[in-house]
mmCIF file of C-alpha atoms and ligand atoms in Angstrom:
data_model
loop_
_atom_site.group_PDB
_atom_site.id
_atom_site.type_symbol
_atom_site.label_atom_id
_atom_site.label_comp_id
_atom_site.label_asym_id
_atom_site.label_seq_id
_atom_site.Cartn_x
_atom_site.Cartn_y
_atom_site.Cartn_z
ATOM 1 C CA MET A 1 -20.213 16.751 38.647
ATOM 2 C CA GLN A 2 -22.753 16.801 36.821
ATOM 3 C CA LYS A 3 -25.259 13.855 36.542
ATOM 4 C CA TYR A 4 -26.994 12.275 33.658
ATOM 5 C CA LEU A 5 -29.899 10.192 33.295
ATOM 6 C CA ILE A 6 -30.209 9.370 29.560
ATOM 7 C CA THR A 7 -32.942 7.595 28.243
ATOM 8 C CA GLY A 8 -33.595 5.678 24.973
ATOM 9 C CA GLY A 9 -29.677 6.680 24.580
ATOM 10 C CA ALA A 10 -29.185 3.327 22.487
ATOM 11 C CA GLY A 11 -31.155 4.871 19.858
ATOM 12 C CA PHE A 12 -29.958 7.404 17.181
ATOM 13 C CA ILE A 13 -30.025 10.650 18.586
ATOM 14 C CA GLY A 14 -29.432 9.064 21.933
ATOM 15 C CA SER A 15 -26.106 7.784 21.060
ATOM 16 C CA ASN A 16 -24.842 10.512 19.237
ATOM 17 C CA PHE A 17 -25.602 12.630 21.931
ATOM 18 C CA ILE A 18 -24.063 10.246 24.728
ATOM 19 C CA ARG A 19 -20.854 10.582 22.148
ATOM 20 C CA TYR A 20 -20.913 13.791 21.665
ATOM 21 C CA MET A 21 -21.539 15.061 25.675
ATOM 22 C CA LEU A 22 -18.627 12.568 27.097
ATOM 23 C CA SER A 23 -16.365 14.171 24.240
ATOM 24 C CA LYS A 24 -17.008 17.625 25.364
ATOM 25 C CA SER A 25 -17.007 17.001 29.022
ATOM 26 C CA ASP A 26 -14.762 15.384 31.713
ATOM 27 C CA ASP A 27 -17.091 16.441 35.046
ATOM 28 C CA ILE A 28 -19.713 13.865 33.979
ATOM 29 C CA THR A 29 -21.417 10.924 34.548
ATOM 30 C CA ILE A 30 -24.277 9.027 32.412
ATOM 31 C CA ILE A 31 -26.621 6.328 33.399
ATOM 32 C CA ASN A 32 -27.899 5.216 29.896
ATOM 33 C CA LEU A 33 -31.798 3.646 30.515
ATOM 34 C CA ASP A 34 -32.542 2.310 27.134
ATOM 35 C CA LYS A 35 -35.420 -0.892 26.718
ATOM 36 C CA LEU A 36 -33.402 -1.756 23.774
ATOM 37 C CA THR A 37 -36.440 -2.362 21.428
ATOM 38 C CA TYR A 38 -35.587 -3.146 17.995
ATOM 39 C CA ALA A 39 -34.692 0.888 17.481
ATOM 40 C CA GLY A 40 -32.271 0.096 20.211
ATOM 41 C CA ASN A 41 -28.931 -0.985 19.400
ATOM 42 C CA LEU A 42 -25.321 -1.475 21.891
ATOM 43 C CA ASP A 43 -23.251 -1.589 18.529
ATOM 44 C CA ASN A 44 -23.979 1.899 18.590
ATOM 45 C CA LEU A 45 -21.953 2.783 21.515
ATOM 46 C CA LYS A 46 -19.805 0.431 21.188
ATOM 47 C CA ASP A 47 -16.684 2.978 21.436
ATOM 48 C CA ILE A 48 -17.862 4.091 24.664
ATOM 49 C CA GLU A 49 -19.017 0.947 26.595
ATOM 50 C CA SER A 50 -15.700 0.569 28.626
ATOM 51 C CA ASP A 51 -15.443 4.546 29.676
ATOM 52 C CA ASP A 52 -16.095 5.179 33.643
ATOM 53 C CA ARG A 53 -17.880 8.038 33.451
ATOM 54 C CA TYR A 54 -20.367 5.451 31.685
ATOM 55 C CA ARG A 55 -22.924 2.850 32.563
ATOM 56 C CA PHE A 56 -25.838 1.151 30.832
ATOM 57 C CA VAL A 57 -28.890 -0.175 32.173
ATOM 58 C CA LYS A 58 -31.281 -2.282 30.250
ATOM 59 C CA GLY A 59 -34.684 -1.376 31.251
ATOM 60 C CA ASP A 60 -37.899 0.641 30.490
ATOM 61 C CA ILE A 61 -38.963 4.086 31.468
ATOM 62 C CA CYS A 62 -42.391 3.096 32.451
ATOM 63 C CA ASP A 63 -40.991 0.832 35.265
ATOM 64 C CA SER A 64 -41.358 2.977 38.183
ATOM 65 C CA GLY A 65 -39.441 1.444 40.398
ATOM 66 C CA LEU A 66 -36.650 0.721 38.329
ATOM 67 C CA VAL A 67 -36.977 4.411 37.198
ATOM 68 C CA ASN A 68 -37.093 5.779 40.628
ATOM 69 C CA SER A 69 -34.172 3.566 41.633
ATOM 70 C CA LEU A 70 -31.649 5.624 39.330
ATOM 71 C CA MET A 71 -33.320 8.842 39.757
ATOM 72 C CA LYS A 72 -31.690 9.127 43.202
ATOM 73 C CA ASP A 73 -28.479 9.508 42.180
ATOM 74 C CA VAL A 74 -28.532 11.413 38.907
ATOM 75 C CA SER A 75 -29.169 15.569 38.822
ATOM 76 C CA VAL A 76 -30.198 16.071 34.851
ATOM 77 C CA VAL A 77 -32.667 13.826 33.080
ATOM 78 C CA VAL A 78 -32.978 13.745 28.933
ATOM 79 C CA ASN A 79 -35.745 11.716 28.073
ATOM 80 C CA PHE A 80 -35.382 10.441 23.812
ATOM 81 C CA ALA A 81 -37.358 7.538 24.844
ATOM 82 C CA ALA A 82 -39.732 7.027 22.288
ATOM 83 C CA GLU A 83 -41.088 4.809 19.622
ATOM 84 C CA SER A 84 -40.176 7.310 16.890
ATOM 85 C CA HIS A 85 -41.148 6.200 13.711
ATOM 86 C CA VAL A 86 -44.324 7.137 12.083
ATOM 87 C CA ASP A 87 -45.289 4.752 9.714
ATOM 88 C CA ARG A 88 -45.113 2.084 12.390
ATOM 89 C CA SER A 89 -47.331 4.466 14.832
ATOM 90 C CA ILE A 90 -50.024 4.235 11.991
ATOM 91 C CA GLY A 91 -50.014 0.041 11.869
ATOM 92 C CA THR A 92 -49.607 0.129 15.564
ATOM 93 C CA PRO A 93 -49.649 2.837 17.755
ATOM 94 C CA ASP A 94 -50.017 1.132 21.056
ATOM 95 C CA GLU A 95 -45.999 1.190 21.679
ATOM 96 C CA PHE A 96 -46.259 5.007 21.183
ATOM 97 C CA ILE A 97 -49.257 5.878 23.751
ATOM 98 C CA GLN A 98 -47.279 3.845 26.116
ATOM 99 C CA THR A 99 -43.463 5.047 25.798
ATOM 100 C CA ASP A 100 -44.416 8.544 24.609
ATOM 101 C CA ILE A 101 -46.617 9.547 26.703
ATOM 102 C CA PHE A 102 -46.775 7.701 29.885
ATOM 103 C CA GLY A 103 -43.396 6.879 30.028
ATOM 104 C CA CYS A 104 -42.757 10.379 30.141
ATOM 105 C CA PHE A 105 -45.068 10.473 33.070
ATOM 106 C CA ILE A 106 -42.932 8.183 35.080
ATOM 107 C CA LEU A 107 -39.919 10.237 34.404
ATOM 108 C CA LEU A 108 -41.242 12.854 35.421
ATOM 109 C CA GLU A 109 -43.048 11.940 38.652
ATOM 110 C CA ALA A 110 -39.860 10.130 39.686
ATOM 111 C CA ALA A 111 -37.659 13.622 38.435
ATOM 112 C CA ARG A 112 -40.473 15.814 40.857
ATOM 113 C CA LYS A 113 -39.729 13.370 44.070
ATOM 114 C CA TYR A 114 -36.373 13.790 43.757
ATOM 115 C CA GLY A 115 -35.910 17.171 42.873
ATOM 116 C CA ILE A 116 -34.219 17.012 39.338
ATOM 117 C CA GLU A 117 -32.317 20.197 38.667
ATOM 118 C CA ARG A 118 -33.037 20.159 34.797
ATOM 119 C CA PHE A 119 -35.832 17.835 32.926
ATOM 120 C CA MET A 120 -35.296 17.945 28.933
ATOM 121 C CA GLN A 121 -37.839 16.508 27.072
ATOM 122 C CA ILE A 122 -36.659 15.531 23.251
ATOM 123 C CA SER A 123 -39.809 16.492 21.344
ATOM 124 C CA THR A 124 -40.226 17.319 17.732
ATOM 125 C CA ASP A 125 -41.251 19.754 14.974
ATOM 126 C CA GLU A 126 -44.005 17.080 14.278
ATOM 127 C CA VAL A 127 -46.150 18.184 16.928
ATOM 128 C CA TYR A 128 -47.024 21.178 14.906
ATOM 129 C CA GLY A 129 -48.500 19.067 12.242
ATOM 130 C CA SER A 130 -47.944 20.330 8.467
ATOM 131 C CA ILE A 131 -47.418 23.705 7.385
ATOM 132 C CA ASP A 132 -48.058 25.191 3.633
ATOM 133 C CA ASN A 133 -46.163 28.437 3.495
ATOM 134 C CA GLY A 134 -44.210 29.685 6.225
ATOM 135 C CA LEU A 135 -42.892 29.087 9.358
ATOM 136 C CA PHE A 136 -43.794 27.351 12.579
ATOM 137 C CA LYS A 137 -42.965 29.683 15.491
ATOM 138 C CA GLU A 138 -42.903 27.816 18.916
ATOM 139 C CA THR A 139 -46.349 29.390 20.262
ATOM 140 C CA ASP A 140 -48.139 28.524 17.355
ATOM 141 C CA ALA A 141 -50.687 25.624 17.953
ATOM 142 C CA LEU A 142 -49.982 22.212 17.923
ATOM 143 C CA MET A 143 -52.092 19.982 15.606
ATOM 144 C CA PRO A 144 -50.255 16.515 15.429
ATOM 145 C CA SER A 145 -51.582 14.600 12.419
ATOM 146 C CA SER A 146 -50.089 10.972 12.721
ATOM 147 C CA PRO A 147 -50.230 8.707 16.440
ATOM 148 C CA TYR A 148 -46.489 9.066 16.589
ATOM 149 C CA SER A 149 -46.679 12.739 16.767
ATOM 150 C CA ALA A 150 -49.636 13.152 18.710
ATOM 151 C CA SER A 151 -48.518 11.247 21.308
ATOM 152 C CA LYS A 152 -45.123 13.452 21.513
ATOM 153 C CA ALA A 153 -47.389 16.232 21.739
ATOM 154 C CA GLY A 154 -49.286 14.924 24.543
ATOM 155 C CA ALA A 155 -45.912 14.159 26.508
ATOM 156 C CA ASP A 156 -44.402 18.023 25.283
ATOM 157 C CA ARG A 157 -47.580 19.392 27.292
ATOM 158 C CA LEU A 158 -47.455 17.172 30.030
ATOM 159 C CA VAL A 159 -43.453 17.966 30.631
ATOM 160 C CA TYR A 160 -44.673 21.874 30.445
ATOM 161 C CA SER A 161 -47.485 21.265 32.584
ATOM 162 C CA TYR A 162 -44.817 19.954 35.188
ATOM 163 C CA TYR A 163 -43.173 23.215 35.261
ATOM 164 C CA ILE A 164 -46.934 24.968 35.524
ATOM 165 C CA THR A 165 -47.698 22.889 38.272
ATOM 166 C CA TYR A 166 -44.709 22.298 39.986
ATOM 167 C CA GLN A 167 -41.913 24.397 38.662
ATOM 168 C CA MET A 168 -40.069 21.541 37.733
ATOM 169 C CA PRO A 169 -37.182 23.205 35.587
ATOM 170 C CA VAL A 170 -37.897 21.965 32.144
ATOM 171 C CA VAL A 171 -36.939 22.414 28.669
ATOM 172 C CA ILE A 172 -38.481 21.231 25.165
ATOM 173 C CA PRO A 173 -36.829 21.296 22.377
ATOM 174 C CA ARG A 174 -38.380 20.663 19.153
ATOM 175 C CA SER A 175 -36.331 19.230 16.409
ATOM 176 C CA SER A 176 -36.647 18.789 12.783
ATOM 177 C CA ASN A 177 -35.581 15.579 10.351
ATOM 178 C CA ASN A 178 -32.025 14.245 11.468
ATOM 179 C CA PHE A 179 -29.704 12.381 9.895
ATOM 180 C CA GLY A 180 -26.310 11.020 10.168
ATOM 181 C CA PRO A 181 -24.481 7.943 11.209
ATOM 182 C CA TYR A 182 -26.422 5.257 13.363
ATOM 183 C CA GLN A 183 -29.613 5.676 12.094
ATOM 184 C CA TYR A 184 -31.802 2.480 12.203
ATOM 185 C CA PRO A 185 -32.520 2.079 8.291
ATOM 186 C CA GLU A 186 -36.046 2.397 7.958
ATOM 187 C CA LYS A 187 -36.118 6.192 7.959
ATOM 188 C CA LEU A 188 -36.120 8.268 4.974
ATOM 189 C CA ILE A 189 -32.447 9.137 4.246
ATOM 190 C CA SER A 190 -30.789 5.906 6.013
ATOM 191 C CA LEU A 191 -33.329 3.232 4.521
ATOM 192 C CA PHE A 192 -32.455 5.011 0.762
ATOM 193 C CA ILE A 193 -28.976 5.258 1.245
ATOM 194 C CA THR A 194 -28.526 1.293 2.371
ATOM 195 C CA ASN A 195 -30.806 0.548 -0.452
ATOM 196 C CA ALA A 196 -28.815 2.320 -2.967
ATOM 197 C CA LEU A 197 -25.561 0.719 -1.849
ATOM 198 C CA ASP A 198 -27.370 -2.857 -2.099
ATOM 199 C CA LYS A 199 -28.768 -1.235 -5.844
ATOM 200 C CA ILE A 200 -32.596 -1.859 -3.988
ATOM 201 C CA SER A 201 -35.377 -0.249 -4.822
ATOM 202 C CA LEU A 202 -36.384 3.063 -3.297
ATOM 203 C CA PRO A 203 -39.747 3.536 -2.086
ATOM 204 C CA VAL A 204 -40.746 6.949 -3.131
ATOM 205 C CA TYR A 205 -44.296 8.213 -1.043
ATOM 206 C CA GLY A 206 -47.010 9.383 -3.165
ATOM 207 C CA ASP A 207 -45.500 12.436 -5.594
ATOM 208 C CA GLY A 208 -42.384 12.701 -3.870
ATOM 209 C CA LYS A 209 -42.842 16.241 -3.068
ATOM 210 C CA ASN A 210 -43.475 16.469 0.596
ATOM 211 C CA VAL A 211 -40.724 18.542 1.989
ATOM 212 C CA ARG A 212 -38.773 18.490 5.289
ATOM 213 C CA ASP A 213 -36.051 20.158 6.788
ATOM 214 C CA TRP A 214 -32.845 18.410 7.321
ATOM 215 C CA LEU A 215 -30.383 18.426 10.219
ATOM 216 C CA TYR A 216 -27.433 16.996 10.536
ATOM 217 C CA VAL A 217 -27.220 15.031 13.949
ATOM 218 C CA GLN A 218 -24.030 16.845 15.422
ATOM 219 C CA ASP A 219 -25.652 20.051 14.779
ATOM 220 C CA ASN A 220 -28.871 18.652 16.903
ATOM 221 C CA CYS A 221 -26.296 17.204 19.663
ATOM 222 C CA GLU A 222 -24.943 20.654 19.914
ATOM 223 C CA ALA A 223 -28.062 22.448 19.557
ATOM 224 C CA LEU A 224 -29.733 20.120 22.498
ATOM 225 C CA ASP A 225 -26.561 20.933 24.916
ATOM 226 C CA CYS A 226 -27.093 24.676 24.230
ATOM 227 C CA ILE A 227 -30.908 24.049 25.290
ATOM 228 C CA LEU A 228 -29.580 22.277 28.082
ATOM 229 C CA HIS A 229 -27.481 24.954 29.271
ATOM 230 C CA HIS A 230 -28.966 28.044 28.312
ATOM 231 C CA GLY A 231 -32.290 27.379 28.287
ATOM 232 C CA LYS A 232 -35.028 29.307 29.903
ATOM 233 C CA ASP A 233 -36.964 27.258 32.391
ATOM 234 C CA GLY A 234 -40.270 25.796 30.525
ATOM 235 C CA GLU A 235 -39.512 27.113 27.626
ATOM 236 C CA VAL A 236 -39.594 25.407 23.859
ATOM 237 C CA TYR A 237 -36.967 25.545 21.394
ATOM 238 C CA ASN A 238 -37.447 24.939 17.937
ATOM 239 C CA VAL A 239 -34.195 23.932 16.041
ATOM 240 C CA GLY A 240 -33.573 23.539 12.257
ATOM 241 C CA ALA A 241 -31.075 24.300 9.682
ATOM 242 C CA GLY A 242 -33.063 25.574 6.968
ATOM 243 C CA ASN A 243 -32.405 22.683 4.712
ATOM 244 C CA GLU A 244 -35.734 22.086 2.947
ATOM 245 C CA LYS A 245 -35.717 19.692 0.884
ATOM 246 C CA ASP A 246 -38.578 17.789 -0.566
ATOM 247 C CA ASN A 247 -37.865 14.171 -0.923
ATOM 248 C CA LEU A 248 -37.504 13.384 -4.448
ATOM 249 C CA GLU A 249 -34.303 16.308 -4.161
ATOM 250 C CA ILE A 250 -32.837 13.810 -1.317
ATOM 251 C CA THR A 251 -33.713 10.141 -3.291
ATOM 252 C CA GLN A 252 -31.390 12.061 -6.355
ATOM 253 C CA LEU A 253 -29.185 13.322 -4.408
ATOM 254 C CA ILE A 254 -28.428 9.595 -2.515
ATOM 255 C CA ILE A 255 -28.486 8.023 -6.336
ATOM 256 C CA ASP A 256 -25.791 10.383 -7.031
ATOM 257 C CA ALA A 257 -23.658 9.999 -4.435
ATOM 258 C CA THR A 258 -24.137 5.867 -4.623
ATOM 259 C CA GLY A 259 -23.058 6.005 -8.492
ATOM 260 C CA ASN A 260 -26.922 4.735 -8.996
ATOM 261 C CA THR A 261 -29.455 5.985 -11.885
ATOM 262 C CA GLU A 262 -32.915 6.853 -11.064
ATOM 263 C CA ASN A 263 -34.539 3.944 -12.285
ATOM 264 C CA LEU A 264 -33.947 2.768 -8.576
ATOM 265 C CA ILE A 265 -36.715 5.048 -7.769
ATOM 266 C CA THR A 266 -40.227 2.785 -7.222
ATOM 267 C CA PHE A 267 -43.081 5.379 -6.519
ATOM 268 C CA VAL A 268 -45.567 3.529 -3.738
ATOM 269 C CA GLU A 269 -48.724 3.970 -2.403
ATOM 270 C CA ASP A 270 -48.914 8.049 -0.059
ATOM 271 C CA ARG A 271 -48.452 7.018 3.825
ATOM 272 C CA LYS A 272 -52.208 7.902 5.554
ATOM 273 C CA GLY A 273 -52.045 11.383 6.470
ATOM 274 C CA HIS A 274 -48.623 12.028 5.239
ATOM 275 C CA ASP A 275 -47.882 15.512 6.593
ATOM 276 C CA ARG A 276 -47.304 17.811 2.897
ATOM 277 C CA ARG A 277 -44.337 20.441 4.753
ATOM 278 C CA TYR A 278 -42.571 20.782 7.936
ATOM 279 C CA ALA A 279 -40.791 24.042 8.369
ATOM 280 C CA LEU A 280 -39.878 25.671 11.605
ATOM 281 C CA ASP A 281 -38.732 29.654 12.452
ATOM 282 C CA VAL A 282 -35.472 29.142 14.860
ATOM 283 C CA SER A 283 -34.635 32.518 15.794
ATOM 284 C CA LYS A 284 -35.325 31.524 19.248
ATOM 285 C CA ILE A 285 -32.274 29.184 20.020
ATOM 286 C CA ARG A 286 -30.356 31.326 17.458
ATOM 287 C CA SER A 287 -30.300 34.469 20.189
ATOM 288 C CA LEU A 288 -28.868 31.297 22.563
ATOM 289 C CA GLY A 289 -25.633 31.702 20.648
ATOM 290 C CA TRP A 290 -26.532 27.817 18.158
ATOM 291 C CA GLU A 291 -26.060 27.903 15.028
ATOM 292 C CA PRO A 292 -25.627 24.680 12.905
ATOM 293 C CA ARG A 293 -22.440 24.015 11.542
ATOM 294 C CA HIS A 294 -22.391 21.714 8.780
ATOM 295 C CA ASP A 295 -23.078 22.307 5.505
ATOM 296 C CA PHE A 296 -25.924 20.131 4.282
ATOM 297 C CA HIS A 297 -24.363 18.468 1.339
ATOM 298 C CA SER A 298 -20.951 17.542 2.630
ATOM 299 C CA ALA A 299 -22.987 16.142 5.183
ATOM 300 C CA LEU A 300 -25.194 14.285 3.419
ATOM 301 C CA ASN A 301 -21.805 12.896 1.643
ATOM 302 C CA GLU A 302 -20.543 12.157 4.908
ATOM 303 C CA THR A 303 -23.627 10.347 5.870
ATOM 304 C CA VAL A 304 -23.265 8.202 2.735
ATOM 305 C CA ASP A 305 -19.610 7.120 3.283
ATOM 306 C CA TRP A 306 -20.671 6.456 7.078
ATOM 307 C CA TYR A 307 -22.957 3.500 5.963
ATOM 308 C CA ARG A 308 -20.471 2.848 3.131
ATOM 309 C CA ASP A 309 -17.612 2.055 5.369
ATOM 310 C CA ASN A 310 -19.689 0.532 7.967
ATOM 311 C CA ARG A 311 -21.524 -2.178 6.782
ATOM 312 C CA TRP A 312 -20.992 -4.316 9.525
ATOM 313 C CA TRP A 313 -23.557 -2.099 11.314
ATOM 314 C CA TRP A 314 -26.208 -1.878 9.215
ATOM 315 C CA GLU A 315 -26.580 -5.031 7.049
ATOM 316 C CA LYS A 316 -27.046 -7.096 10.318
ATOM 317 C CA LEU A 317 -30.049 -4.980 10.924
ATOM 318 C CA LYS A 318 -31.934 -5.481 7.348
ATOM 319 C CA SER A 319 -32.648 -9.213 8.097
ATOM 320 C CA GLY A 320 -34.792 -11.605 9.752
ATOM 321 C CA GLU A 321 -37.330 -9.653 11.287
ATOM 322 C CA TYR A 322 -36.863 -6.294 9.426
ATOM 323 C CA LEU A 323 -37.681 -7.867 6.459
ATOM 324 C CA GLU A 324 -40.671 -9.894 7.977
ATOM 325 C CA TYR A 325 -41.620 -6.492 9.282
ATOM 326 C CA TYR A 326 -41.174 -4.746 6.336
ATOM 327 C CA ARG A 327 -43.091 -7.176 3.835
ATOM 328 C CA HIS A 328 -46.099 -7.542 6.585
ATOM 329 C CA HIS A 329 -45.974 -3.779 6.571
ATOM 330 C CA TYR A 330 -45.425 -2.614 3.499
ATOM 331 C CA LYS A 331 -47.103 -5.237 1.691
ATOM 332 C CA ARG A 332 -43.861 -5.783 -0.296
ATOM 333 C CA ASP A 333 -40.553 -6.892 -0.435
ATOM 334 C CA LEU A 334 -37.808 -4.391 -0.095
HETATM 335 P P1 NAD B 1 -34.641 5.793 17.645
HETATM 336 O O1 NAD B 1 -36.174 5.038 17.507
HETATM 337 O O2 NAD B 1 -33.241 5.291 17.058
HETATM 338 O O3 NAD B 1 -34.586 5.392 19.221
HETATM 339 C C1 NAD B 1 -35.045 5.157 20.424
HETATM 340 C C2 NAD B 1 -34.564 4.529 21.375
HETATM 341 O O4 NAD B 1 -35.639 4.690 22.529
HETATM 342 C C3 NAD B 1 -34.468 3.375 21.192
HETATM 343 O O5 NAD B 1 -33.103 2.559 21.697
HETATM 344 C C4 NAD B 1 -35.450 2.321 21.983
HETATM 345 O O6 NAD B 1 -34.628 1.060 22.322
HETATM 346 C C5 NAD B 1 -35.610 3.098 23.171
HETATM 347 N N1 NAD B 1 -36.705 3.100 23.995
HETATM 348 C C6 NAD B 1 -37.838 2.558 23.028
HETATM 349 N N2 NAD B 1 -39.082 2.473 23.786
HETATM 350 C C7 NAD B 1 -38.217 2.678 25.540
HETATM 351 C C8 NAD B 1 -39.221 2.354 26.641
HETATM 352 N N3 NAD B 1 -39.918 2.010 26.735
HETATM 353 N N4 NAD B 1 -37.965 2.380 27.661
HETATM 354 C C9 NAD B 1 -36.544 2.985 27.596
HETATM 355 N N5 NAD B 1 -35.988 3.058 26.208
HETATM 356 C C10 NAD B 1 -36.821 2.487 25.342
HETATM 357 O O7 NAD B 1 -35.204 7.414 18.070
HETATM 358 P P2 NAD B 1 -34.514 8.427 17.423
HETATM 359 O O8 NAD B 1 -34.397 9.038 15.738
HETATM 360 O O9 NAD B 1 -32.498 8.645 17.869
HETATM 361 O O10 NAD B 1 -35.161 9.887 18.619
HETATM 362 C C11 NAD B 1 -35.200 10.029 19.354
HETATM 363 C C12 NAD B 1 -35.814 10.865 20.218
HETATM 364 O O11 NAD B 1 -35.920 11.928 19.176
HETATM 365 C C13 NAD B 1 -37.429 10.591 20.048
HETATM 366 O O12 NAD B 1 -37.961 10.697 21.106
HETATM 367 C C14 NAD B 1 -37.925 11.095 18.761
HETATM 368 O O13 NAD B 1 -39.667 11.527 18.923
HETATM 369 C C15 NAD B 1 -37.065 12.812 18.712
HETATM 370 N N6 NAD B 1 -36.811 13.194 17.519
HETATM 371 C C16 NAD B 1 -36.535 12.352 16.293
HETATM 372 C C17 NAD B 1 -35.783 12.950 15.289
HETATM 373 C C18 NAD B 1 -35.955 12.180 14.090
HETATM 374 O O14 NAD B 1 -35.302 12.956 12.876
HETATM 375 N N7 NAD B 1 -35.083 11.154 14.411
HETATM 376 C C19 NAD B 1 -36.353 14.527 15.436
HETATM 377 C C20 NAD B 1 -37.377 15.234 16.186
HETATM 378 C C21 NAD B 1 -37.320 14.840 17.219
HETATM 379 O O1 TDX B 2 -39.736 4.372 2.772
HETATM 380 C C1 TDX B 2 -39.962 5.725 2.590
HETATM 381 N N1 TDX B 2 -40.295 6.639 1.432
HETATM 382 C C2 TDX B 2 -40.374 7.904 1.743
HETATM 383 O O2 TDX B 2 -41.064 8.742 0.976
HETATM 384 C C3 TDX B 2 -40.066 6.405 4.066
HETATM 385 C C4 TDX B 2 -39.690 6.000 4.961
HETATM 386 C C5 TDX B 2 -40.197 8.125 4.294
HETATM 387 N N2 TDX B 2 -40.574 8.613 2.926
HETATM 388 C C6 TDX B 2 -40.678 9.971 3.272
HETATM 389 C C7 TDX B 2 -41.896 10.101 3.949
HETATM 390 C C8 TDX B 2 -41.335 12.152 4.755
HETATM 391 O O3 TDX B 2 -41.979 12.602 3.570
HETATM 392 O O4 TDX B 2 -39.626 10.931 3.783
HETATM 393 C C9 TDX B 2 -39.944 11.850 4.219
HETATM 394 C C10 TDX B 2 -39.457 11.448 5.887
HETATM 395 O O5 TDX B 2 -39.836 10.668 6.481
HETATM 396 P P1 TDX B 2 -39.150 9.493 7.780
HETATM 397 O O6 TDX B 2 -37.507 9.476 7.487
HETATM 398 O O7 TDX B 2 -39.771 8.615 8.067
HETATM 399 O O8 TDX B 2 -39.242 11.301 8.642
HETATM 400 P P2 TDX B 2 -40.450 11.497 8.961
HETATM 401 O O9 TDX B 2 -42.008 11.096 8.872
HETATM 402 O O10 TDX B 2 -40.555 12.959 8.587
HETATM 403 O O11 TDX B 2 -40.096 12.048 10.744
HETATM 404 C C11 TDX B 2 -38.833 12.337 11.284
HETATM 405 O O12 TDX B 2 -38.619 13.278 11.830
HETATM 406 C C12 TDX B 2 -39.360 14.009 12.592
HETATM 407 C C13 TDX B 2 -38.418 11.335 12.325
HETATM 408 O O13 TDX B 2 -38.811 9.674 11.642
HETATM 409 C C14 TDX B 2 -39.960 11.386 13.646
HETATM 410 O O14 TDX B 2 -38.962 10.862 15.003
HETATM 411 C C15 TDX B 2 -38.558 12.657 13.907
HETATM 412 O O15 TDX B 2 -39.607 13.462 15.000
#
């Protein structure tokens, strides 16, 4: 029986990962420790909340007493918990340093005390910074450019230090931009789909030519599972599907899939320190046997359909506090 502690499992990728792991294996129990910040949402897990193999605990990964009490009963830790939105880190970096770095440290200390068999730290491709041409390899220098990516880089290397210093069996995936169901509607694809379904303008930063490598969340879950079970201790694995698109291309695809026109596009002030391009060399994870199974265009269309069919999930998120934050932070209405 594999006993997992998954942190941040009420967020976008964490909830998809929990659903995937429960569907894949009977021989598993999962404790989901999540603080339920604005991005954490138990609606993401409604279909599995009564599964006997699953338990939700509301709490903070920075709470050492709570983390130690949970760590006693598990053998595998997967740390998704983080503040994850670059724009928010530019306005208020404090929580990023606290959760993404200090919280990770608290988990590592407890994992060390209880001799955890596998510690997977969910890192990100953003730790490398921007690259104009070519692809980042796992051994390239980390040059993060936002408080978000710098906090993720700090945790990434802290986890590695526990491997070197204490021989903790860690693995560190660095995935590219995910999209799919249950993504909080503040990220490019989830925000633009939900705006477009409501015929609200699509705020493109700068010239819209920044490039990201888009990865369907289901493919990412399979990659994370592969790394967890077949990755080598102490190793970093890039995860990407090679779907490089600039933001205007993504915007146009969403406009087409929702039956809108380009009139919906509004060019707005650029993000501060906006990374131009992310792109990964994924030969290392490919050599473990993983490859993405979803075609980008079909997955994007399925994602549009999911948001169209699940207004119950996102409509209530885009009200009240969300709108206040949006007006205050971006100095504009949606
Ligand atoms: P998300 O913002 O949707 O979810 C984060 C979750 O962490 C939320 O449920 C939140 O309540 C929880 N959380 C935050 N602070 C916490 C704390 N102190 N204690 C316990 N729980 C806390 O994020 P996501 O997009 O699902 O990303 C998950 C992880 O994957 C993050 O570590 C992120 O850096 C990484 N990542 C994300 C992407 C992406 O494209 N979304 C790509 C690569 C890596
Ligand atoms: O309203 C917008 N307009 C816009 O032009 C938003 C929200 C974004 N953008 C641009 C900025 C980026 O060039 O779209 C691109 C993608 O932006 P985000 O969705 O905010 O993602 P990004 O900043 O690339 O970071 C994401 O991928 C790596 C996740 O948020 C991170 O958690 C992950 O580590």
